[in-house]
Amino acid sequence: MKLIRTFHAVGQGAFYTERFYEGDKNVFNAVYDCGTSNKQKVLLDRICSEFEEQTKIDYCFISHFHNDHISGIKKLQNQCVINNYVIPAITPQLLAESALHNYFWVHSTNNRMSRFDALVEVIRSIMTADNRIEVEEGHKLSPLFSSNANQWIYYPYNPSCNSIKDIIDELNKHSGLVDLAKAFENKDFDRITEVIKKADLKELRNVYRDVYGGHHCYVMPVYSGYEYPTVKNDERVCLYTGDYDAS
């Protein structure tokens, strides 16, 4: 069994692939994140060069829902057949953090608001997919075995963010942001995109910074490797961290 693991050069972002082969036959594929904040065309070209149309992706792992980790997902969905998404559990807090981060990014780079709408649609498509596997906050998922790849597992873990303030509670403390907090609680994507554009940007930034500072929350690392690593085979294992701060 041959494994080809590629860390694709897509600028500020992440796009990692693992492809298993028996001889010349591709038997299993996994993707960890698919996004960039500054080289979108490069990313889209890499997706097409890496995967032929209708290639099966057995597991698509999303570490978190920031633009530089998901901006290529739409293209990946159109190019490939994704059997399973593995993602951090969808909570109102995760949805709020993700949407606000991407909203601020659109403003900071003078991107059109249509870019924000597109990112929200990508998040919606994954968070509502029937073939999603959610990893609860503070929990690790039972190992996911790769079919055809003997004793190779994927081990996702979703660290807890209990040490920070609750973003929904903080939004509710501001009269102009209560409707947005409610939209996040209800996971109402249409309402989120409508209300967030009417909110005071400075007020939103202040709430976000007060809650998160420079800390990345809701980031799901994944171990990829043998179920029982040994001295002979452990050089092939990998820990994908996304933007997880392990310090």
C-alpha positions as semicolon CSV with decimal commas, in nm:
position;residue;x (nm);y (nm);z (nm)
1;M;0,000;0,000;0,000
2;K;0,145;0,334;-0,108
3;L;0,053;0,666;0,055
4;I;0,107;1,000;-0,118
5;R;0,063;1,286;0,129
6;T;0,078;1,637;-0,017
7;F;0,094;1,972;0,158
8;H;-0,020;2,194;-0,128
9;A;0,141;2,538;-0,163
10;V;-0,167;2,762;-0,165
11;G;-0,040;3,071;0,016
12;Q;-0,198;3,175;0,345
13;G;-0,425;2,879;0,410
14;A;-0,431;2,501;0,409
15;F;-0,499;2,223;0,160
16;Y;-0,363;1,879;0,249
17;T;-0,438;1,553;0,072
18;E;-0,369;1,187;0,143
19;R;-0,410;0,933;-0,137
20;F;-0,364;0,559;-0,098
21;Y;-0,275;0,331;-0,388
22;E;-0,263;-0,043;-0,450
23;G;-0,026;-0,055;-0,741
24;D;-0,155;0,213;-0,978
25;K;-0,510;0,199;-0,843
26;N;-0,624;0,481;-0,615
27;V;-0,827;0,315;-0,337
28;F;-0,874;0,583;-0,069
29;N;-0,859;0,963;-0,042
30;A;-0,871;1,211;0,244
31;V;-0,858;1,591;0,251
32;Y;-0,777;1,813;0,548
33;D;-0,895;2,170;0,489
34;C;-0,921;2,342;0,154
35;G;-0,878;2,717;0,157
36;T;-0,660;3,022;0,112
37;S;-0,688;3,392;0,180
38;N;-0,455;3,520;-0,092
39;K;-0,410;3,264;-0,374
40;Q;-0,757;3,150;-0,470
41;K;-0,674;3,079;-0,835
42;V;-0,372;2,872;-0,732
43;L;-0,594;2,672;-0,496
44;L;-0,862;2,609;-0,757
45;D;-0,599;2,497;-1,008
46;R;-0,445;2,262;-0,750
47;I;-0,783;2,101;-0,680
48;C;-0,829;2,029;-1,052
49;S;-0,476;1,898;-1,097
50;E;-0,495;1,677;-0,788
51;F;-0,839;1,525;-0,847
52;E;-1,003;1,420;-1,170
53;E;-1,375;1,489;-1,198
54;Q;-1,592;1,262;-0,982
55;T;-1,297;1,141;-0,775
56;K;-1,421;0,992;-0,449
57;I;-1,305;1,162;-0,130
58;D;-1,369;0,929;0,160
59;Y;-1,315;1,186;0,435
60;C;-1,305;1,563;0,409
61;F;-1,187;1,702;0,742
62;I;-1,254;2,068;0,818
63;S;-1,046;2,198;1,108
64;H;-1,253;2,517;1,138
65;F;-1,463;2,746;0,924
66;H;-1,236;3,043;0,855
67;N;-1,206;3,159;0,496
68;D;-0,844;3,048;0,458
69;H;-0,946;2,691;0,539
70;I;-1,274;2,661;0,341
71;S;-1,255;2,896;0,041
72;G;-1,193;2,603;-0,198
73;I;-1,464;2,374;-0,063
74;K;-1,721;2,478;-0,324
75;K;-1,480;2,384;-0,603
76;L;-1,393;2,060;-0,426
77;Q;-1,765;1,977;-0,401
78;N;-1,812;2,039;-0,773
79;Q;-1,500;1,848;-0,875
80;C;-1,530;1,545;-0,646
81;V;-1,776;1,318;-0,469
82;I;-1,734;1,373;-0,096
83;N;-1,852;1,072;0,104
84;N;-1,809;1,217;0,452
85;Y;-1,740;1,554;0,611
86;V;-1,580;1,542;0,955
87;I;-1,619;1,872;1,139
88;P;-1,625;2,029;1,485
89;A;-1,973;2,010;1,638
90;I;-2,201;2,283;1,508
91;T;-2,292;2,505;1,802
92;P;-2,428;2,861;1,798
93;Q;-2,090;2,968;1,938
94;L;-1,894;2,804;1,655
95;L;-2,131;2,947;1,396
96;A;-2,100;3,297;1,546
97;E;-1,720;3,285;1,563
98;S;-1,694;3,156;1,207
99;A;-1,935;3,407;1,055
100;L;-1,787;3,704;1,240
101;H;-1,429;3,612;1,151
102;N;-1,516;3,584;0,782
103;Y;-1,719;3,906;0,793
104;F;-1,424;4,097;0,936
105;W;-1,191;3,943;0,675
106;V;-1,414;4,059;0,390
107;H;-1,406;4,414;0,528
108;S;-1,033;4,419;0,600
109;T;-0,944;4,316;0,244
110;N;-1,203;4,534;0,068
111;N;-1,363;4,223;-0,078
112;R;-1,716;4,244;-0,208
113;M;-1,985;4,134;0,034
114;S;-2,072;3,865;-0,218
115;R;-1,756;3,689;-0,095
116;F;-1,904;3,679;0,254
117;D;-2,234;3,544;0,122
118;A;-2,041;3,272;-0,066
119;L;-1,850;3,174;0,247
120;V;-2,173;3,150;0,446
121;E;-2,318;2,926;0,176
122;V;-2,014;2,697;0,199
123;I;-2,056;2,679;0,576
124;R;-2,427;2,607;0,534
125;S;-2,360;2,331;0,278
126;I;-2,128;2,149;0,517
127;M;-2,317;2,214;0,838
128;T;-2,642;2,082;0,688
129;A;-2,497;1,790;0,491
130;D;-2,649;1,451;0,571
131;N;-2,306;1,291;0,542
132;R;-2,140;1,506;0,808
133;I;-1,980;1,358;1,119
134;E;-1,966;1,605;1,407
135;V;-1,709;1,589;1,687
136;E;-1,850;1,729;2,010
137;E;-1,653;2,001;2,186
138;G;-1,416;1,858;2,445
139;H;-1,439;1,511;2,292
140;K;-1,246;1,291;2,056
141;L;-1,414;1,074;1,798
142;S;-1,366;0,700;1,786
143;P;-1,099;0,628;1,526
144;L;-1,218;0,638;1,167
145;F;-1,069;0,348;0,975
146;S;-0,967;0,399;0,616
147;S;-1,108;0,127;0,397
148;N;-0,844;-0,061;0,198
149;A;-0,559;0,104;0,392
150;N;-0,465;-0,161;0,645
151;Q;-0,468;-0,039;1,008
152;W;-0,463;0,326;0,904
153;I;-0,684;0,551;1,115
154;Y;-0,797;0,910;1,146
155;Y;-0,846;1,039;1,499
156;P;-1,023;1,379;1,522
157;Y;-1,028;1,575;1,848
158;N;-1,230;1,889;1,923
159;P;-1,070;2,073;2,219
160;S;-1,290;2,256;2,466
161;C;-1,322;2,635;2,464
162;N;-1,483;2,655;2,808
163;S;-1,217;2,896;2,933
164;I;-1,348;3,187;2,724
165;K;-1,663;3,395;2,745
166;D;-1,974;3,283;2,559
167;I;-2,002;3,488;2,239
168;I;-2,382;3,456;2,236
169;D;-2,410;3,591;2,591
170;E;-2,182;3,881;2,503
171;L;-2,379;3,969;2,188
172;N;-2,700;3,970;2,393
173;K;-2,555;4,239;2,619
174;H;-2,570;4,485;2,329
175;S;-2,918;4,593;2,223
176;G;-2,811;4,636;1,861
177;L;-2,677;4,281;1,842
178;V;-2,958;4,084;2,005
179;D;-3,119;3,991;1,673
180;L;-2,786;3,860;1,547
181;A;-2,737;3,652;1,860
182;K;-3,083;3,502;1,807
183;A;-3,001;3,420;1,443
184;F;-2,688;3,235;1,557
185;E;-2,884;3,048;1,825
186;N;-3,143;2,941;1,568
187;K;-2,872;2,859;1,309
188;D;-3,072;3,068;1,065
189;F;-2,824;3,131;0,784
190;D;-3,048;3,364;0,582
191;R;-3,116;3,575;0,888
192;I;-2,746;3,583;0,980
193;T;-2,643;3,727;0,642
194;E;-2,927;3,980;0,660
195;V;-2,874;4,104;1,017
196;I;-2,494;4,104;1,031
197;K;-2,474;4,361;0,751
198;K;-2,694;4,600;0,950
199;A;-2,494;4,568;1,272
200;D;-2,239;4,825;1,382
201;L;-1,901;4,695;1,261
202;K;-1,700;4,857;1,541
203;E;-1,933;4,718;1,806
204;L;-1,907;4,370;1,653
205;R;-1,528;4,387;1,644
206;N;-1,511;4,494;2,008
207;V;-1,731;4,205;2,121
208;Y;-1,530;3,955;1,915
209;R;-1,197;4,079;2,046
210;D;-1,322;4,080;2,403
211;V;-1,428;3,716;2,374
212;Y;-1,152;3,565;2,162
213;G;-0,858;3,806;2,164
214;G;-0,599;3,639;1,943
215;H;-0,705;3,287;2,041
216;H;-0,829;3,036;1,784
217;C;-1,128;2,841;1,912
218;Y;-1,326;2,550;1,769
219;V;-1,027;2,410;1,579
220;M;-1,021;2,032;1,526
221;P;-0,680;1,861;1,497
222;V;-0,667;1,517;1,336
223;Y;-0,417;1,235;1,384
224;S;-0,349;1,038;1,067
225;G;-0,146;0,720;1,095
226;Y;-0,124;0,359;1,196
227;E;-0,351;0,241;1,473
228;Y;-0,045;0,107;1,653
229;P;0,264;0,302;1,539
230;T;0,600;0,132;1,571
231;V;0,958;0,239;1,519
232;K;0,937;0,094;1,168
233;N;0,630;0,282;1,053
234;D;0,582;0,591;1,269
235;E;0,762;0,820;1,021
236;R;0,448;0,808;0,806
237;V;0,209;0,935;1,072
238;C;0,094;1,297;1,077
239;L;-0,087;1,534;1,314
240;Y;-0,288;1,795;1,129
241;T;-0,344;2,093;1,357
242;G;-0,524;2,358;1,150
243;D;-0,467;2,677;1,352
244;Y;-0,494;2,500;1,686
245;D;-0,286;2,665;1,957
246;A;-0,139;2,379;2,158
247;S;0,070;2,603;2,384
